[in-house]
PDB file of C-alpha atoms in Angstrom:
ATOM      1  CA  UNK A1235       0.000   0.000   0.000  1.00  0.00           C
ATOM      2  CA  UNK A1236       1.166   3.226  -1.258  1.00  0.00           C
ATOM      3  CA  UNK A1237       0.691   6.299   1.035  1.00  0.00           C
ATOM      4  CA  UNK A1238      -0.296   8.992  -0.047  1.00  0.00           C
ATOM      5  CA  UNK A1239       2.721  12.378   0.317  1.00  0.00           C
ATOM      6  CA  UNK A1240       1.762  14.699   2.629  1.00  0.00           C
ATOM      7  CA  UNK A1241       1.567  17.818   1.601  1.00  0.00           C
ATOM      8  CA  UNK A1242       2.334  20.851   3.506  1.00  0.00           C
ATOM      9  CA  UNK A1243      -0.137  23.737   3.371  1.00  0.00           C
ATOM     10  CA  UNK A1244       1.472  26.647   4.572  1.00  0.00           C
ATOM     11  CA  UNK A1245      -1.349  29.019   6.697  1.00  0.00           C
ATOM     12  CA  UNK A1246      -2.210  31.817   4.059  1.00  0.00           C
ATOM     13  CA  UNK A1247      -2.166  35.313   5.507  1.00  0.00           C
ATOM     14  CA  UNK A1248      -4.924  36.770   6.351  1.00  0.00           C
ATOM     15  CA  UNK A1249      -6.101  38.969   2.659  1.00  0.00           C
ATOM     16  CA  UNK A1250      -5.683  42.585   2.202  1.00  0.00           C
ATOM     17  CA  UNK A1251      -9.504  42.755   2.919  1.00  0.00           C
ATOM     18  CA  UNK A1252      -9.277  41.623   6.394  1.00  0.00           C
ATOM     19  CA  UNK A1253      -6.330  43.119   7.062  1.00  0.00           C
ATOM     20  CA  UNK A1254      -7.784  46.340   6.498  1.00  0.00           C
ATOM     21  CA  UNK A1255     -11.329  45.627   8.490  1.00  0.00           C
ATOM     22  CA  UNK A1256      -9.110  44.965  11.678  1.00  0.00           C
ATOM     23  CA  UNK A1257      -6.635  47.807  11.213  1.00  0.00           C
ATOM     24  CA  UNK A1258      -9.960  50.260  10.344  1.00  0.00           C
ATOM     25  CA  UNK A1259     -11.512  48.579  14.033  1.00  0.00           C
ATOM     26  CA  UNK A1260      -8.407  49.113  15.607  1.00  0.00           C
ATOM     27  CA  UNK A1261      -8.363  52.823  14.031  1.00  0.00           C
ATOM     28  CA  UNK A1262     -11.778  53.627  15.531  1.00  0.00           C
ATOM     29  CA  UNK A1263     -11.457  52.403  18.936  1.00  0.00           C
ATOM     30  CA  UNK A1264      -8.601  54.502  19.103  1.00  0.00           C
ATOM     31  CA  UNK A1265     -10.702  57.225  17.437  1.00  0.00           C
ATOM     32  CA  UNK A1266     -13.737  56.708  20.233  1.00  0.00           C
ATOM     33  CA  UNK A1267     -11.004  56.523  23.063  1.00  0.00           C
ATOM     34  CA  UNK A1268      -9.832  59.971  21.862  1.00  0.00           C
ATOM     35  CA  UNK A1269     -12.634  61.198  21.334  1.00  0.00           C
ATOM     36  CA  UNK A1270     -14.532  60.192  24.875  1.00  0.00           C
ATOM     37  CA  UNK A1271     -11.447  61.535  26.720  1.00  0.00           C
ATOM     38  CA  UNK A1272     -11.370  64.872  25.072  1.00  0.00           C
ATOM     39  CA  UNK A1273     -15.906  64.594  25.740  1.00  0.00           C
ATOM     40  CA  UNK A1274     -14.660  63.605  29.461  1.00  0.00           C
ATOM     41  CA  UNK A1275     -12.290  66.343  29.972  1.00  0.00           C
ATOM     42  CA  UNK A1276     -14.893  69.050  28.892  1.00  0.00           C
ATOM     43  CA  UNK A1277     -17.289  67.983  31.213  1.00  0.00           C
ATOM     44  CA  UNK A1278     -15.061  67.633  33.846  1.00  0.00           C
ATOM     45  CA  UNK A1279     -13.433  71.103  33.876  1.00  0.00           C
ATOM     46  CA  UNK A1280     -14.734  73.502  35.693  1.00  0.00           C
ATOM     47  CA  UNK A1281     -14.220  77.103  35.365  1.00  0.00           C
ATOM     48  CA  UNK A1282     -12.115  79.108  37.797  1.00  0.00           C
ATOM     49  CA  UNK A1283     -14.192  81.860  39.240  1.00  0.00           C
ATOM     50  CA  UNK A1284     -11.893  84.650  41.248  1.00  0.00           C
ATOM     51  CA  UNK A1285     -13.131  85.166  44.850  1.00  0.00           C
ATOM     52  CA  UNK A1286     -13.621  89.029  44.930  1.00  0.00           C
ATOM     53  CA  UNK A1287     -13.828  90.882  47.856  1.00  0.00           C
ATOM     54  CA  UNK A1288     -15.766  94.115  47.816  1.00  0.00           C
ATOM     55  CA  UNK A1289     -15.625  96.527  50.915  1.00  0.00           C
ATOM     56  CA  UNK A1290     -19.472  98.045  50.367  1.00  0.00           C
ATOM     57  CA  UNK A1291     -18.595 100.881  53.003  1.00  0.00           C
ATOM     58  CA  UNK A1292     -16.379 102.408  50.012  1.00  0.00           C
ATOM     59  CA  UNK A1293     -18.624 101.795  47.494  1.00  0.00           C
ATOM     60  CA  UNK A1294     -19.096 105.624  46.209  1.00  0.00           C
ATOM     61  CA  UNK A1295     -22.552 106.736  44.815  1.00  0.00           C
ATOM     62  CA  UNK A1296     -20.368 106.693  41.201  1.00  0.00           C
ATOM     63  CA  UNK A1297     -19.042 103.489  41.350  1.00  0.00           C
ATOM     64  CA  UNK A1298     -22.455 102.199  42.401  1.00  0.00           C
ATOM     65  CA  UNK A1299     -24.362 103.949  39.207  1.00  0.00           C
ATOM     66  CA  UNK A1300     -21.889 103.395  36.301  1.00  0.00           C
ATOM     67  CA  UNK A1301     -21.346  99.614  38.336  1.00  0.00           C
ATOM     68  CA  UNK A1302     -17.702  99.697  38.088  1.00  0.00           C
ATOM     69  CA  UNK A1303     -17.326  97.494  41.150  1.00  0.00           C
ATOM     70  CA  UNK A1304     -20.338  95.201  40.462  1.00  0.00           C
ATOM     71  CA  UNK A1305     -23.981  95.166  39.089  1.00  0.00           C
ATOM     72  CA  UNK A1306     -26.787  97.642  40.417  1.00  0.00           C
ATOM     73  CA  UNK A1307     -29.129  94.475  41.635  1.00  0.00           C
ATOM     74  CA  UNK A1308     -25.999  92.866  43.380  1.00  0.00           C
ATOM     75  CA  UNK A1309     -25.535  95.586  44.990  1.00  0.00           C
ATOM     76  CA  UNK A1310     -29.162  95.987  46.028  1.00  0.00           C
ATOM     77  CA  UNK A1311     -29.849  92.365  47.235  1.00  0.00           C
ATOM     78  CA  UNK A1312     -26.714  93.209  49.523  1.00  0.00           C
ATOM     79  CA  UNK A1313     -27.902  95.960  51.252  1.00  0.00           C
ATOM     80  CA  UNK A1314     -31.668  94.470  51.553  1.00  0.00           C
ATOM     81  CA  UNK A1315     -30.022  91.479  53.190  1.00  0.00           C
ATOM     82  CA  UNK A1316     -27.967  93.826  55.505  1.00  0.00           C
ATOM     83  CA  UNK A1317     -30.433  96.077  56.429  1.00  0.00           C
ATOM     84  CA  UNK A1318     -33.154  93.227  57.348  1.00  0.00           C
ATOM     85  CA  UNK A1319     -30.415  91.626  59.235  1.00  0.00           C
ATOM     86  CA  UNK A1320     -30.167  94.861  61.032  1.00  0.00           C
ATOM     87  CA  UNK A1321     -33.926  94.863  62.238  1.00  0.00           C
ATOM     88  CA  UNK A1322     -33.565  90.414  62.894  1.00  0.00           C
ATOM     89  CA  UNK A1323     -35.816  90.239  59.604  1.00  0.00           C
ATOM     90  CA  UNK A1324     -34.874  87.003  57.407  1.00  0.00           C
ATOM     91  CA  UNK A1325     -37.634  88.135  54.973  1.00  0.00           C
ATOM     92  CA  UNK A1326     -36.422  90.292  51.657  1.00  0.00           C
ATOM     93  CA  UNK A1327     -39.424  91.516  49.775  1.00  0.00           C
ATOM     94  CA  UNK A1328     -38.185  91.614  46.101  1.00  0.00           C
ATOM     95  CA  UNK A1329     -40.706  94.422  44.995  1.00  0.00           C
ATOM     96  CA  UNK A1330     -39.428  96.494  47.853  1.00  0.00           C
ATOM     97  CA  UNK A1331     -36.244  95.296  46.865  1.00  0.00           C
ATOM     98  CA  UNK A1332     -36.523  96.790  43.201  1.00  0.00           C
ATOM     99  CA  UNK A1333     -38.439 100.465  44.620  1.00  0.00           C
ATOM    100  CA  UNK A1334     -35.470 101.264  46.858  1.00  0.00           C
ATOM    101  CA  UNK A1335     -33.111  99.803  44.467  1.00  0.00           C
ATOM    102  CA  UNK A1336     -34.778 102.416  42.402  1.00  0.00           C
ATOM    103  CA  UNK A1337     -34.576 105.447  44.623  1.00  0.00           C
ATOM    104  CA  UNK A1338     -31.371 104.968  45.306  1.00  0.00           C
ATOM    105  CA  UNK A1339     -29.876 104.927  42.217  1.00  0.00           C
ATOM    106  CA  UNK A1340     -32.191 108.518  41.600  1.00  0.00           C
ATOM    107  CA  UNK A1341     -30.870 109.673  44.568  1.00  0.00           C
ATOM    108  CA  UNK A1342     -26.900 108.548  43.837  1.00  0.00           C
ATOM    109  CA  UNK A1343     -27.683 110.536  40.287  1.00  0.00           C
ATOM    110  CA  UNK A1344     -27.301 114.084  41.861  1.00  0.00           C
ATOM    111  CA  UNK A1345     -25.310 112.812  44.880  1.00  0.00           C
ATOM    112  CA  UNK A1346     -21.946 111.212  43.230  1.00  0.00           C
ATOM    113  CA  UNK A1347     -19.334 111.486  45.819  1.00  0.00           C
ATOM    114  CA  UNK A1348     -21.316 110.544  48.818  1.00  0.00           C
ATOM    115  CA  UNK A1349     -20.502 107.163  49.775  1.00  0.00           C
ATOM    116  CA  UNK A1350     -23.095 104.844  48.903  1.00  0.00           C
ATOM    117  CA  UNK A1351     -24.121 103.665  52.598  1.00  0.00           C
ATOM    118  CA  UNK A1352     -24.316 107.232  54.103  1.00  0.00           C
ATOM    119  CA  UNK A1353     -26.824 107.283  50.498  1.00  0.00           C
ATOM    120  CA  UNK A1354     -28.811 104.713  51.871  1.00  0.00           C
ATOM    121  CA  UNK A1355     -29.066 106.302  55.409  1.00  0.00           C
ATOM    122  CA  UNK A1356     -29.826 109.864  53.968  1.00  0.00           C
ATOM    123  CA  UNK A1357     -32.143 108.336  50.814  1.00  0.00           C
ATOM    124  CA  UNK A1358     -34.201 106.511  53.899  1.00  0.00           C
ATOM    125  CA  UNK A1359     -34.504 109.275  56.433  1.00  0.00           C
TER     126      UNK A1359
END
């Protein structure tokens, strides 16, 4: 009985086809990795805000109208809050809030230099 030779078939390498289906996978994982990281690091920053500091007792009548040193309303909600501490009241009625907001600022037009809390003492008296 003859045998038959054996013949060696040498493992063919994977086509050009498939070679390019794994290295286009291997492309977008690497894409999506990027691209989730960069997503990540958006969400996760935060913006710096600076901590400022304003002294309101040297807040001038000028600096409160043209609000060089912060916005009109900011300034208002301040002093509502400090004067109703003042009297142990932990209520701030906005529309009250906005009418004195409102006087004052007529009252710091003709009345520049004056310091904004002596203002707020004279505007209430």
């Amino acid at each position: 009985m003859q045998r038959a030779p054996l013949i060696w078939i040498k493992p063919t390498a994977p086509d050009r086809r498939h070679r390019a289906d794994i290295h286009r996978k291997e492309h977008m994982v690497q894409t999506r990795a990027i691209v989730l990281g960069a997503f990540a690091a958006l969400l996760l920053a935060v913006p710096a805000k600076a901590q400022v500091l304003v002294d309101v007792s040297k807040i001038s009548c000028d600096q409160y109208i043209t609000q060089r040193i912060t916005h009109m309303q900011t300034v208002n909600v301040w002093l509502a809050g400090f004067y109703a501490g003042r009297r142990n009241n932990p209520v701030v009625d906005t529309q009250a809030l906005n009418k004195n907001g409102n006087k004052l600022s007529r009252f710091c037009e003709s009345h520049r230099e004056m310091p904004l809390l002596e203002a707020v003492e004279a505007d209430t008296k």
